[in-house]
Coordinates of C-alpha atoms and ligand atoms in Angstrom, one line a residue:
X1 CA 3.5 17.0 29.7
X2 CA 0.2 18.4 31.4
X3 CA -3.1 18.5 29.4
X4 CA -2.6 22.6 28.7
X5 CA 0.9 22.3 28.0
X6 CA -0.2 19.2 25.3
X7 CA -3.0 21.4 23.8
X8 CA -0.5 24.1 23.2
X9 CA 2.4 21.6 21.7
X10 CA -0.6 20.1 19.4
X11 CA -1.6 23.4 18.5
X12 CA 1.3 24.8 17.4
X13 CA 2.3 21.2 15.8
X14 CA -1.2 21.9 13.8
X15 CA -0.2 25.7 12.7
X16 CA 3.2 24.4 11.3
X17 CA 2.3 21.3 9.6
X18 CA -0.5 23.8 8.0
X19 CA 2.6 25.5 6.2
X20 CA 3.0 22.7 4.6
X21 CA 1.1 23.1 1.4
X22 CA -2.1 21.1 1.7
X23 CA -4.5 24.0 1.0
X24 CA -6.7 21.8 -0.8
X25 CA -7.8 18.2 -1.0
X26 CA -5.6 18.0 2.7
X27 CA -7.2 16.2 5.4
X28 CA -7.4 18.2 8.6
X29 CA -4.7 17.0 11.2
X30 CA -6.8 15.0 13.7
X31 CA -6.2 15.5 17.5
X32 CA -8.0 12.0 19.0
X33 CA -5.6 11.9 21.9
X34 CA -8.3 12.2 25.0
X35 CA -5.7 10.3 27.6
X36 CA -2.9 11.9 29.2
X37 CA -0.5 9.2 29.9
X38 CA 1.6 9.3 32.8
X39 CA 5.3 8.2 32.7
X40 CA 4.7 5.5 34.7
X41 CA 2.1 4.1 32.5
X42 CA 4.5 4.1 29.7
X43 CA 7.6 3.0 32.3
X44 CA 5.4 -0.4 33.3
X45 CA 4.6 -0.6 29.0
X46 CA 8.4 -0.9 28.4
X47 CA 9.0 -3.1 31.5
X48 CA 6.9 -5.8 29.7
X49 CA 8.1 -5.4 26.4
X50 CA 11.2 -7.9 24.5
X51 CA 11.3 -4.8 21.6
X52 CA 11.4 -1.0 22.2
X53 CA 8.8 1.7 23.1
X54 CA 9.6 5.3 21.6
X55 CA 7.6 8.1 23.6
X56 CA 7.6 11.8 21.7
X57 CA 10.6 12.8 24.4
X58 CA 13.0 10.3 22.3
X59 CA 15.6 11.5 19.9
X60 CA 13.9 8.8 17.7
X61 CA 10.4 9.8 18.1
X62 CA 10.5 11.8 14.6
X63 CA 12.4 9.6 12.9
X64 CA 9.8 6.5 14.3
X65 CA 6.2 8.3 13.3
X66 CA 7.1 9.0 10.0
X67 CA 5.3 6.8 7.1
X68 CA 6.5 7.0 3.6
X69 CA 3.9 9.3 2.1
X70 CA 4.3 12.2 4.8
X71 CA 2.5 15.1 4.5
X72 CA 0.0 17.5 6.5
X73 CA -2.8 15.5 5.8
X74 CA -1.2 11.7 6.5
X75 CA 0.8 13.2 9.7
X76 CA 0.4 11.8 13.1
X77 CA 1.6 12.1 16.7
X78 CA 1.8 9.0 18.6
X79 CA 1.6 8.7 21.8
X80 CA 3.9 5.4 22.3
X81 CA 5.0 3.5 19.5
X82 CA 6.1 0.3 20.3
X83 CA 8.5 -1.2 18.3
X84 CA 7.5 -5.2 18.7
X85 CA 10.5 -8.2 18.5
X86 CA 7.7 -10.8 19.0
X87 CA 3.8 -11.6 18.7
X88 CA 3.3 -11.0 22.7
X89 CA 5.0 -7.3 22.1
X90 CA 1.7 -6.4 19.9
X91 CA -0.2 -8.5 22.6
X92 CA 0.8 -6.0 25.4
X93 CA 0.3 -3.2 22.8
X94 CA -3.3 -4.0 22.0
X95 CA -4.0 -4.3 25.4
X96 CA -2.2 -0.7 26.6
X97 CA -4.2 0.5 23.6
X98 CA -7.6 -0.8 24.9
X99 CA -6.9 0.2 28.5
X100 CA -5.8 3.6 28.2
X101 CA -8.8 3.6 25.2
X102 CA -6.2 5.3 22.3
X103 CA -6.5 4.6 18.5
X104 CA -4.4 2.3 17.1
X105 CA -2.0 2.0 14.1
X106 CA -0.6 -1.4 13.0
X107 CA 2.3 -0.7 10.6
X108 CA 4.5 -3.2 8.1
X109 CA 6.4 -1.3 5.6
X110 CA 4.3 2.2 6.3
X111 CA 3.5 2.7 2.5
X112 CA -0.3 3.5 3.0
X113 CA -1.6 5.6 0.8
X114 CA -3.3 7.7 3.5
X115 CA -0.7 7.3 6.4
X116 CA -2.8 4.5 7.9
X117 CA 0.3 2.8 9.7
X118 CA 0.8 6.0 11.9
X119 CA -2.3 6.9 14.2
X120 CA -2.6 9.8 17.6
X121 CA -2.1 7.0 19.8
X122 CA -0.3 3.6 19.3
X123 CA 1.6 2.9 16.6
X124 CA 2.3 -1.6 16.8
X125 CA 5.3 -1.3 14.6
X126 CA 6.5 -4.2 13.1
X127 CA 8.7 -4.0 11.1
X128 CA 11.5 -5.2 13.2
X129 CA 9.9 -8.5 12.8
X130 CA 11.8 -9.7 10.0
X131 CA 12.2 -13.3 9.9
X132 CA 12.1 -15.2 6.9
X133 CA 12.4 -19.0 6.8
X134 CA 12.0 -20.7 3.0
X135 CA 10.7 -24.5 3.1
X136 CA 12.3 -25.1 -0.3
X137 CA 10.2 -28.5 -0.5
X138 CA 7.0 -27.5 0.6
X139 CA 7.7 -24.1 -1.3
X140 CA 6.6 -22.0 1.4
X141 CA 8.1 -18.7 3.2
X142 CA 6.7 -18.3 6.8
X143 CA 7.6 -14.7 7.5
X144 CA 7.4 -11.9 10.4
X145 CA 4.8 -9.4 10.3
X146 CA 7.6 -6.5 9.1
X147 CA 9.3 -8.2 6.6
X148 CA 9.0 -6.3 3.3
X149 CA 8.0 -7.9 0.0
X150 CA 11.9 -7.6 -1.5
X151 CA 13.1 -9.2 1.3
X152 CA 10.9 -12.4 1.1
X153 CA 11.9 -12.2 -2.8
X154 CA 15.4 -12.0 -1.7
X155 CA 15.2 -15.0 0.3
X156 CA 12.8 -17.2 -1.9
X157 CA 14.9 -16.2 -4.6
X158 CA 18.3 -18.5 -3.0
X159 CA 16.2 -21.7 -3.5
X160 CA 14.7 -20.6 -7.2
X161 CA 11.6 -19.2 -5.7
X162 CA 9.4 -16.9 -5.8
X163 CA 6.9 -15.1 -3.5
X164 CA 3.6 -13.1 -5.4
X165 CA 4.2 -9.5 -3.6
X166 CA 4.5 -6.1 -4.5
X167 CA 5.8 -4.8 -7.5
X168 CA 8.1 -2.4 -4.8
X169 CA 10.6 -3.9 -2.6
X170 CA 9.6 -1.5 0.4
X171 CA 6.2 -2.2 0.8
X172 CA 5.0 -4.5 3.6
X173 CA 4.9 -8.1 2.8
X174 CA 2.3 -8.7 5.1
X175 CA 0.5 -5.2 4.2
X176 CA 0.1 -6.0 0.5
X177 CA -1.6 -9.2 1.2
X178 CA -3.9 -8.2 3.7
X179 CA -5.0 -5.7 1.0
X180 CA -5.2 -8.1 -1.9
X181 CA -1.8 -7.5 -3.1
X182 CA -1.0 -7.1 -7.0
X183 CA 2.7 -8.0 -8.6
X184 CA 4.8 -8.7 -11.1
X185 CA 3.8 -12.9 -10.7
X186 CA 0.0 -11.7 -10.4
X187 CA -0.6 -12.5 -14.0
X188 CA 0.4 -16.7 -13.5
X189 CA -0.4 -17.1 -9.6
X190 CA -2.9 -15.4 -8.7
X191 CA -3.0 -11.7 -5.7
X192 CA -0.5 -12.7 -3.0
X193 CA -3.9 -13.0 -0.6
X194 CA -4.4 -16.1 -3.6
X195 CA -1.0 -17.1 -1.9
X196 CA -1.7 -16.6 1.5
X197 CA -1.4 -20.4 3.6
X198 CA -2.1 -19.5 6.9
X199 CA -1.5 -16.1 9.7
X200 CA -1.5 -15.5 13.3
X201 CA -3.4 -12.5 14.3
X202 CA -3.7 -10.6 17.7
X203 CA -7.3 -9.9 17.9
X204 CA -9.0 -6.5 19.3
X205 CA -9.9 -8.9 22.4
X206 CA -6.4 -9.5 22.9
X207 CA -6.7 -13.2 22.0
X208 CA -3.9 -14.3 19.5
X209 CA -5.6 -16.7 17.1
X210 CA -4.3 -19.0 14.3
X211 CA -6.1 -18.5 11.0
X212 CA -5.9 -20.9 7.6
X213 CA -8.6 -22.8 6.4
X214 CA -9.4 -25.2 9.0
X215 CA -8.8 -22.5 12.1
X216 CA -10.9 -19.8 12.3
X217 CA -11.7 -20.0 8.3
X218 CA -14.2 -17.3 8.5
X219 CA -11.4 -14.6 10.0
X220 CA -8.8 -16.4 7.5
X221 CA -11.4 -15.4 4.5
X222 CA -11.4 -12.0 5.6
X223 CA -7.7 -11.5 6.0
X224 CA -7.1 -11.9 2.3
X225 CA -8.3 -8.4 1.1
X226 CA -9.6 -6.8 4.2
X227 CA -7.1 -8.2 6.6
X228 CA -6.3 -5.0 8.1
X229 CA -9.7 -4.0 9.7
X230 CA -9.2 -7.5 11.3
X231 CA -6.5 -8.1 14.4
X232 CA -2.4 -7.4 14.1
X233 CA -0.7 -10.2 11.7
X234 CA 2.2 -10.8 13.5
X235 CA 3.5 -13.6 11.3
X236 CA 2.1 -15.3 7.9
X237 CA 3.0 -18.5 6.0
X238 CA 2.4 -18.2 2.1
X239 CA 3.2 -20.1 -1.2
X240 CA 6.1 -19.5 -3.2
X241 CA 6.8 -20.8 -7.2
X242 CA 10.0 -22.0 -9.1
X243 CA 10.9 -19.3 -11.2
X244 CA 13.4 -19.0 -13.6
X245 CA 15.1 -16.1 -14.9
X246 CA 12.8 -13.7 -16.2
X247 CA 13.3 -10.5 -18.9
X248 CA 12.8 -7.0 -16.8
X249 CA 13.4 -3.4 -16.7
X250 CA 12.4 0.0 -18.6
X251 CA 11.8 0.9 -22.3
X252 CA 11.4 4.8 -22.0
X253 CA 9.9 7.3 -24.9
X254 CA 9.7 10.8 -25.7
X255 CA 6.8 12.5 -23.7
X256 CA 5.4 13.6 -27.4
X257 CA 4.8 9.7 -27.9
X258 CA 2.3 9.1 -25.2
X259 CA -1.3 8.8 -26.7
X260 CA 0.9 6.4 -29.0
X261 CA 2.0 4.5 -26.7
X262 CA -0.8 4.1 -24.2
X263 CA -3.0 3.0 -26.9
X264 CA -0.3 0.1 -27.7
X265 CA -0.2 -0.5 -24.3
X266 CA -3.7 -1.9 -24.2
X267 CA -3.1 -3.6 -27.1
X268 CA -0.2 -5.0 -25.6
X269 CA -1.7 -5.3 -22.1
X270 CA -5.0 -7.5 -23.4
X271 CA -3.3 -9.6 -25.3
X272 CA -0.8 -10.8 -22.5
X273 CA 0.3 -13.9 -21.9
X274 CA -0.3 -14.7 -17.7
X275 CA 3.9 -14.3 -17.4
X276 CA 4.1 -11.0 -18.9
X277 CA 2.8 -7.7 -17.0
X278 CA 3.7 -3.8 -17.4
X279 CA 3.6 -0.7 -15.8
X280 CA 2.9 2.5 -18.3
X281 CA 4.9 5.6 -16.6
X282 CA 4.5 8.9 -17.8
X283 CA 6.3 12.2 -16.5
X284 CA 7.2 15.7 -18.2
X285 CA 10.6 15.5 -16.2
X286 CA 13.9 13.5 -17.8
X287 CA 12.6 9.8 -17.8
X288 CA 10.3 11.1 -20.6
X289 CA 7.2 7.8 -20.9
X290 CA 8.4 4.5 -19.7
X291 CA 6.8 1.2 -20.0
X292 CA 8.2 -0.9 -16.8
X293 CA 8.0 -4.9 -17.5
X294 CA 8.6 -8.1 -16.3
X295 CA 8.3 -10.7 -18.7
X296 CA 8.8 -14.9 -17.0
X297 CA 8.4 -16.6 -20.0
X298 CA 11.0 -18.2 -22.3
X299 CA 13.8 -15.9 -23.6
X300 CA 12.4 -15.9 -27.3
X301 CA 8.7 -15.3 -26.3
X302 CA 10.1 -12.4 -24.5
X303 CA 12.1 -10.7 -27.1
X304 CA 8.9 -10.7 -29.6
X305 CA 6.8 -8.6 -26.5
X306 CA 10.5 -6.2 -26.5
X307 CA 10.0 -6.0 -30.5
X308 CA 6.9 -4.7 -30.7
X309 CA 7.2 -2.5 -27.9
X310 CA 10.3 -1.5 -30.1
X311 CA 7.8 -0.8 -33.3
X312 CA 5.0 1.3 -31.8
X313 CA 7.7 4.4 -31.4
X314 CA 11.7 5.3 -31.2
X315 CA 12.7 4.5 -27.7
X316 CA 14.6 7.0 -26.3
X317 CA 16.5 4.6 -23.8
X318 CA 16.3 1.5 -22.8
X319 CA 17.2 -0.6 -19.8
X320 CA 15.9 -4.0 -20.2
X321 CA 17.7 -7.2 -19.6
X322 CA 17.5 -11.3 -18.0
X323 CA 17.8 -11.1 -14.9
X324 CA 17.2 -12.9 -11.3
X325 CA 13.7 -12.6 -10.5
X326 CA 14.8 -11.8 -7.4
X327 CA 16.9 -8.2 -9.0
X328 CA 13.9 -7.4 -10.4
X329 CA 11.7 -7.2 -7.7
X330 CA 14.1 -5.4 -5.4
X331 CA 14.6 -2.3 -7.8
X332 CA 12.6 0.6 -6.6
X333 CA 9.1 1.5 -7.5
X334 CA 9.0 3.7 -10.3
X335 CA 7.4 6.5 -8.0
X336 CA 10.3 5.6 -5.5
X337 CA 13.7 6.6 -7.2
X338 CA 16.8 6.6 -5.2
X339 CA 16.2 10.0 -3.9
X340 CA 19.1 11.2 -2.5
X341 CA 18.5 12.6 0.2
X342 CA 14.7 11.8 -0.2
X343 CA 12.3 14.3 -0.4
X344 CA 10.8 16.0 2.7
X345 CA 6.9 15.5 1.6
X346 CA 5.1 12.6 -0.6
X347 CA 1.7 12.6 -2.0
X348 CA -0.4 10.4 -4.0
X349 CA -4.3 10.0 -5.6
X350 CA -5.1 6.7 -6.8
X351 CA -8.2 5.4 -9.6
X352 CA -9.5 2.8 -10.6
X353 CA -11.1 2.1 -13.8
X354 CA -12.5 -1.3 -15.6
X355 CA -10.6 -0.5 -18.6
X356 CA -8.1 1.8 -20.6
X357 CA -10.8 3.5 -22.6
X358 CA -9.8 6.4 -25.3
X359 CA -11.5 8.9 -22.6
X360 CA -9.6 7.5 -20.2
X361 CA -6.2 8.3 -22.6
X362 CA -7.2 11.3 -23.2
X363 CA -7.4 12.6 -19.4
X364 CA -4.0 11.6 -18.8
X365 CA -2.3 13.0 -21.3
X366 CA -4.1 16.2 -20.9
X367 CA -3.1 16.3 -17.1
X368 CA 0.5 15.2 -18.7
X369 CA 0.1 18.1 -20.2
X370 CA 0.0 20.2 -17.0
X371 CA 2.2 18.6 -14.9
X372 CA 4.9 19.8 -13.2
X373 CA 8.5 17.2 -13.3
X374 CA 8.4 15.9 -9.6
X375 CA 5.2 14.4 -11.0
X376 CA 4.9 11.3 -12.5
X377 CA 1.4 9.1 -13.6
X378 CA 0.8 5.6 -14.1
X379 CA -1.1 3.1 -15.2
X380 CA -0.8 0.0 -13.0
X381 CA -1.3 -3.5 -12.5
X382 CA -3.6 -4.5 -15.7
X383 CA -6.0 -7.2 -15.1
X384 CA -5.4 -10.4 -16.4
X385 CA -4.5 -13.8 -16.1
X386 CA -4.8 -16.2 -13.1
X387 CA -5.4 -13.3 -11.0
X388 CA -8.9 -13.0 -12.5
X389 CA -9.5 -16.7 -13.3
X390 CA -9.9 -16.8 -9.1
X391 CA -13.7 -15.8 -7.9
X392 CA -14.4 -12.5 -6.6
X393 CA -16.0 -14.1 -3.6
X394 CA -13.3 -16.7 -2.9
X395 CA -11.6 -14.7 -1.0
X396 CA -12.2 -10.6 0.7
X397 CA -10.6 -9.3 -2.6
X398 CA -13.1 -8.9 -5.0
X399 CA -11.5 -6.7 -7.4
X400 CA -10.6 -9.4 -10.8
X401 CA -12.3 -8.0 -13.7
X402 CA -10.0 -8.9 -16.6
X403 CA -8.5 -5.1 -18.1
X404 CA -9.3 -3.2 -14.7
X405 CA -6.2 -0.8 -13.7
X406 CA -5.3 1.5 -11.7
X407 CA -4.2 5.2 -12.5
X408 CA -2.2 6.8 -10.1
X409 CA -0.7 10.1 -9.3
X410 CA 2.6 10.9 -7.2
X411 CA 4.5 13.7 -6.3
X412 CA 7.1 14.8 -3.6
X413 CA 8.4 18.0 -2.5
X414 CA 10.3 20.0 0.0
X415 CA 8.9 24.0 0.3
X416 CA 5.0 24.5 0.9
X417 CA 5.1 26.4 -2.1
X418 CA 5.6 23.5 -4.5
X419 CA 3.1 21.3 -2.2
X420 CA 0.7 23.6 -2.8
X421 CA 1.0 23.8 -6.5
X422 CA 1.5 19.7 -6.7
X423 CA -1.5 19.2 -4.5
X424 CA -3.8 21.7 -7.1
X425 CA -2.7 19.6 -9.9
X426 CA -3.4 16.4 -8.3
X427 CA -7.0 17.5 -6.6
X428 CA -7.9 18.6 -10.2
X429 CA -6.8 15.9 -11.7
X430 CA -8.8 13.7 -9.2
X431 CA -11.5 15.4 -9.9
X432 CA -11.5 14.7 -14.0
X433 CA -10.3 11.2 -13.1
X434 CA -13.3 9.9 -10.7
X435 CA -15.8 7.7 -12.2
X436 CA -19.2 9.7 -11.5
X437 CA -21.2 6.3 -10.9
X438 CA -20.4 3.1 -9.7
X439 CA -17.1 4.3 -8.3
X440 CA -14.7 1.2 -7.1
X441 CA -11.3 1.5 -4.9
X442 CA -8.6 -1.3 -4.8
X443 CA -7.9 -1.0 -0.8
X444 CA -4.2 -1.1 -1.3
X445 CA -4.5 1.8 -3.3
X446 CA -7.5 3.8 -1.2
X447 CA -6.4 7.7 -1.2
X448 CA -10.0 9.3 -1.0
X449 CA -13.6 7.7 0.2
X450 CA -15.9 7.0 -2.0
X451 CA -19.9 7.9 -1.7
X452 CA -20.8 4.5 -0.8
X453 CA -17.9 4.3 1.7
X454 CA -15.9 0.4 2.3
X455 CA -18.9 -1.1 -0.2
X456 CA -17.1 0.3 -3.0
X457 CA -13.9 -1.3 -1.7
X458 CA -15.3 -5.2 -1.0
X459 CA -18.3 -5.1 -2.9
X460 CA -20.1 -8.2 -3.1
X461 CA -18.3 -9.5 -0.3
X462 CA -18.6 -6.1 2.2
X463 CA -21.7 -7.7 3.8
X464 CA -20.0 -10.9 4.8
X465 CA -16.5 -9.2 5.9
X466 CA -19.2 -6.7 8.1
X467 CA -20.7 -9.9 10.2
X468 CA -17.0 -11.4 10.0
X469 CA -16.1 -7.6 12.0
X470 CA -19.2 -7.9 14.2
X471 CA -17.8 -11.3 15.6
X472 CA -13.9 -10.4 15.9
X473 CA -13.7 -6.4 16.2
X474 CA -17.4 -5.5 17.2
X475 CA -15.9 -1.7 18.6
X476 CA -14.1 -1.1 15.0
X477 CA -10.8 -1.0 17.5
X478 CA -8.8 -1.5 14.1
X479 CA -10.2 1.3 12.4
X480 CA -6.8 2.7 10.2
X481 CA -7.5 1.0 7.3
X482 CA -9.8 0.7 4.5
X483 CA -12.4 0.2 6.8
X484 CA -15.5 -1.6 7.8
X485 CA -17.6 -0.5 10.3
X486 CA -19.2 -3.0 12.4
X487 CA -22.6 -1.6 12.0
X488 CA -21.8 -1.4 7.7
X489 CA -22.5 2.4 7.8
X490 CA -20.1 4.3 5.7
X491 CA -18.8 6.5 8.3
X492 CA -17.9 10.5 6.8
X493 CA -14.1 11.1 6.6
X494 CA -13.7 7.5 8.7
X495 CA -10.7 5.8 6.8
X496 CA -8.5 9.8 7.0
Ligands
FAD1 C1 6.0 2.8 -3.8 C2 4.8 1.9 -3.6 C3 4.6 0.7 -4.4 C4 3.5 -0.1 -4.3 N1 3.4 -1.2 -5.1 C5 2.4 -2.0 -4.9 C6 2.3 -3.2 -5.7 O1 3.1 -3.5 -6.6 N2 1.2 -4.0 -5.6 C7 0.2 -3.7 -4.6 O2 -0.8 -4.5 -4.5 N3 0.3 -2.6 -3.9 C8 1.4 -1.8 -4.0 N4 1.5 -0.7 -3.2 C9 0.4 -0.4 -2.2 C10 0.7 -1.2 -0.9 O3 0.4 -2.5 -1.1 C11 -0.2 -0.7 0.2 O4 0.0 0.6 0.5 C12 0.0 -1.6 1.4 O5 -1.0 -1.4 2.3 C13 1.3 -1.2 2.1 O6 1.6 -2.0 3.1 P1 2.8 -1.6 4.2 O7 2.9 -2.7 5.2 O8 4.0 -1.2 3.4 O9 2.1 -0.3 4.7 P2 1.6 0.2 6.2 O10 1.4 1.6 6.1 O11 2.5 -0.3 7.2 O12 0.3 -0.6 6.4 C14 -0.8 -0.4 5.4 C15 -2.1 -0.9 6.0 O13 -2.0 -2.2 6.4 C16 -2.1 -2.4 7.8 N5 -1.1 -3.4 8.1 C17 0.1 -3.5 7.6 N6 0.7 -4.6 8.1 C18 -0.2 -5.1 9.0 C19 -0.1 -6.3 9.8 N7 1.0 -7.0 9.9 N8 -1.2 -6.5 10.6 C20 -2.3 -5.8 10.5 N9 -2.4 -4.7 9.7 C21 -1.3 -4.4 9.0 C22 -1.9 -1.1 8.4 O14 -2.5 -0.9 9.6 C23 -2.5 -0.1 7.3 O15 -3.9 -0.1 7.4 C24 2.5 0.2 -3.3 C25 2.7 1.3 -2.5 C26 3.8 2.2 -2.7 C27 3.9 3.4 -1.8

């Protein structure tokens, strides 16, 4: 495609994706791609490569850039995307990337908040690395950089183990950790980066390094919380527990019930024990207010958490039962039903505040109160246990302040008109929910920048992981992610 022809494709690309809804709060579609690339470029790309190499000719191309939260502001149009079977696939990647000088986009599972694992140039896909091997004696998996975190729990889960991943059996294994990663198991072992043993990374340079914590420690520190700004992980080892069965699933309430039961739910949420951790849900639409829970402790320990959360009001349903860990953690997220088919456009806005405060109650039920039924809110991942028993400087994930959570806001949709209307309630809800001082972001959850840019992601640790990028990514070549410039500016509109 010549340059004119291009500028005219991306134009009119740009005009349609602006019917999308996104009037407000959307992030403008960004058009980075400088570099024509010839045919033979790509041609000699794919001659090197053990995986595929999708170009936006392919019948696949659409189906290939799409991330899971797709919409006008998260949508991009690569320019290869190389689908890698092996570490040197993302080798030859990086270095097309560096010689033809186009952004890159690592990608796992694709469940970004902001559509960072799709980028106007490369996207180093992953996930058709997949391989899981369990070392039931030394309780370890060693895993491909695309496996997803309910595969690993799938395959732990055959020897009586368990991996500490996301609470969603889509997400990226190797994605969640890099970010700090928050689960079910967060409450007695710690964020999976707590779990993480060792990686290998393909660094901006090219190089493909080891990193634990005897080889290149300093990159290994970084990796668990900020691993993304950091090299491609293209495989990972990480610790895995005995688990027995555990008690899971829904309790659900009428929508009138809320206050009630959020206020129980930090009641119930502080007093804990590490096994036990919940997820408050609350939607206008059928499934009412649902608390989502996981409870590995003993059988009778379990039923007194199900009483009480029995007492507080009449459940309207309820789906709870002992299961295989391993059932559990492969049931969708609850802002991921089985959509069928799934919807054409996702959003989300994620918060995060220290603690559950009645001011804090009362903005979510008020935006409950305007909320349309392909919403749905949450309260997620409450602080507490071994999680925050680990030092915020012990590893790149600072965020373990015991009661801390994160609110979060999710809607899909399929006509602009919807999108627009679900984007006006989120924006303004954003707006109400935003801390106005001392503002902090959970990485895995990033959806907007704050003031003080990647500081108020890594905190005390931004101005070590800002040397660390200095030393392994000193041009910010990794840059879709929640990142770190090398220079520790806070670049404007830098992580979109
Ligand atoms: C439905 C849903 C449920 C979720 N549940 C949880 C949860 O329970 N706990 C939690 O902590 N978080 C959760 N998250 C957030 C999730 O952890 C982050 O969005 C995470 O970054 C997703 O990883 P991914 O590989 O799926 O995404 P991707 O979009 O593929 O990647 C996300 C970021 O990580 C980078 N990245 C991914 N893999 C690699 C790699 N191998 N090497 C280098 N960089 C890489 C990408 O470049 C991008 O910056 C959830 C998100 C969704 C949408």
């Amino acid at each position: 495609m010549s340059w004119h022809t291009r500028r005219n494709f991306i134009k009119r690309v740009a005009t349609a994706t602006g019917t999308l809804g996104f009037a407000s709060g959307c992030r403008r579609l960004q058009v980075t791609d400088r570099n024509d690339l010839s045919r033979g470029a790509m041609d000699r790309l794919r001659a090197k490569l053990t995986g595929s190499l999708i170009v936006p000719t392919d019948p696949l191309y659409e189906s290939a850039r799409r991330v899971f939260y797709w919409n006008a502001g998260t949508e991009r149009r690569p320019q290869v995307i190389v689908q890698c079977a092996c570490e040197e696939d993302a080798l030859r990647a990086v270095e097309f990337a560096r010689r033809y000088e186009l952004e890159v986009a690592a990608r796992a599972g694709g469940h970004s908040h902001l559509g960072w694992g799709c980028s106007n140039g490369v996207v180093i896909d992953l996930s058709g690395m997949k391989r899981v091997a369990i070392d039931p004696l030394r309780r370890t998996a060693r895993c491909g950089g695309g496996v997803l975190s309910g595969e690993v729990a799938r395959a732990a889960g055959r020897h009586g183990l368990a991996p500490v991943l996301g609470q969603c059996p889509g997400v990226g294994a190797s994605g969640v950790i890099l970010g700090g990663g928050l689960g079910w198991l967060s409450g007695l072992h710690g964020a999976s980066c707590d779990n993480l043993l060792s990686a290998r990374v393909v660094a901006a340079d090219g190089r493909a390094l080891t990193a634990d914590s005897e080889r290149n420690a300093d990159l290994f520190w970084a990796l668990r919380g900020a691993g993304a700004n950091y090299g491609v992980t293209t495989s990972f080892e990480c610790r895995l527990h005995p688990i027995g069965p555990v008690t899971g699933g829904d309790i659900h309430y009428s929508v009138r019930d809320a206050r009630t039961v959020l206020r129980f739910f930090r009641e119930l949420m502080d007093e804990a024990p590490d096994g036990f951790q919940a997820t408050a849900n609350l939607t206008p639409g059928e499934r009412g207010v649902f608390v989502s829970l996981c409870h590995a402790g003993g059988e009778n320990e379990a039923e007194r958490s199900l009483r009480s959360l029995r007492a507080i009001a009449i459940p309207t349903k309820e789906f709870v039962k002992r299961q295989e860990f391993a059932a559990l953690a492969e049931r969708p997220a609850a802002t991921n039903p089985t959509n069928t088919p799934p919807p054409a456009f996702r959003g989300i806005q994620t918060v995060y505040w220290d603690r559950l405060s009645d001011d804090l109650i009362d903005i979510i039920v008020d935006r409950l109160g305007h909320a349309s039924p392909e919403t749905i809110m949450g309260i997620s991942h409450y602080m507490h246990g071994q999680v925050c028993r680990v030092a915020p400087t012990a590893t790149a994930f600072p965020l373990r302040q015991a009661g801390g959570l994160n609110v979060r806001l999710a809607y899909a949709w399929n006509d602009p008109e919807t999108g627009q209307r679900l984007t006006k309630w989120a924006d303004e809800s954003l707006g109400l929910l935003r801390p106005s001082a001392e503002e902090r972001i959970y990485a895995n959850f990033q959806t907007y920048e704050a003031g003080s840019g990647a500081a108020a992601v890594y905190s005390v640790n931004f101005a070590r992981l800002v040397g660390i990028k200095h030393k392994y990514d000193p041009q910010n070549f990794f840059r879709r992610n929640s990142n770190i410039q090398p220079s520790g500016k806070a670049e404007a509109g830098s992580h979109t």
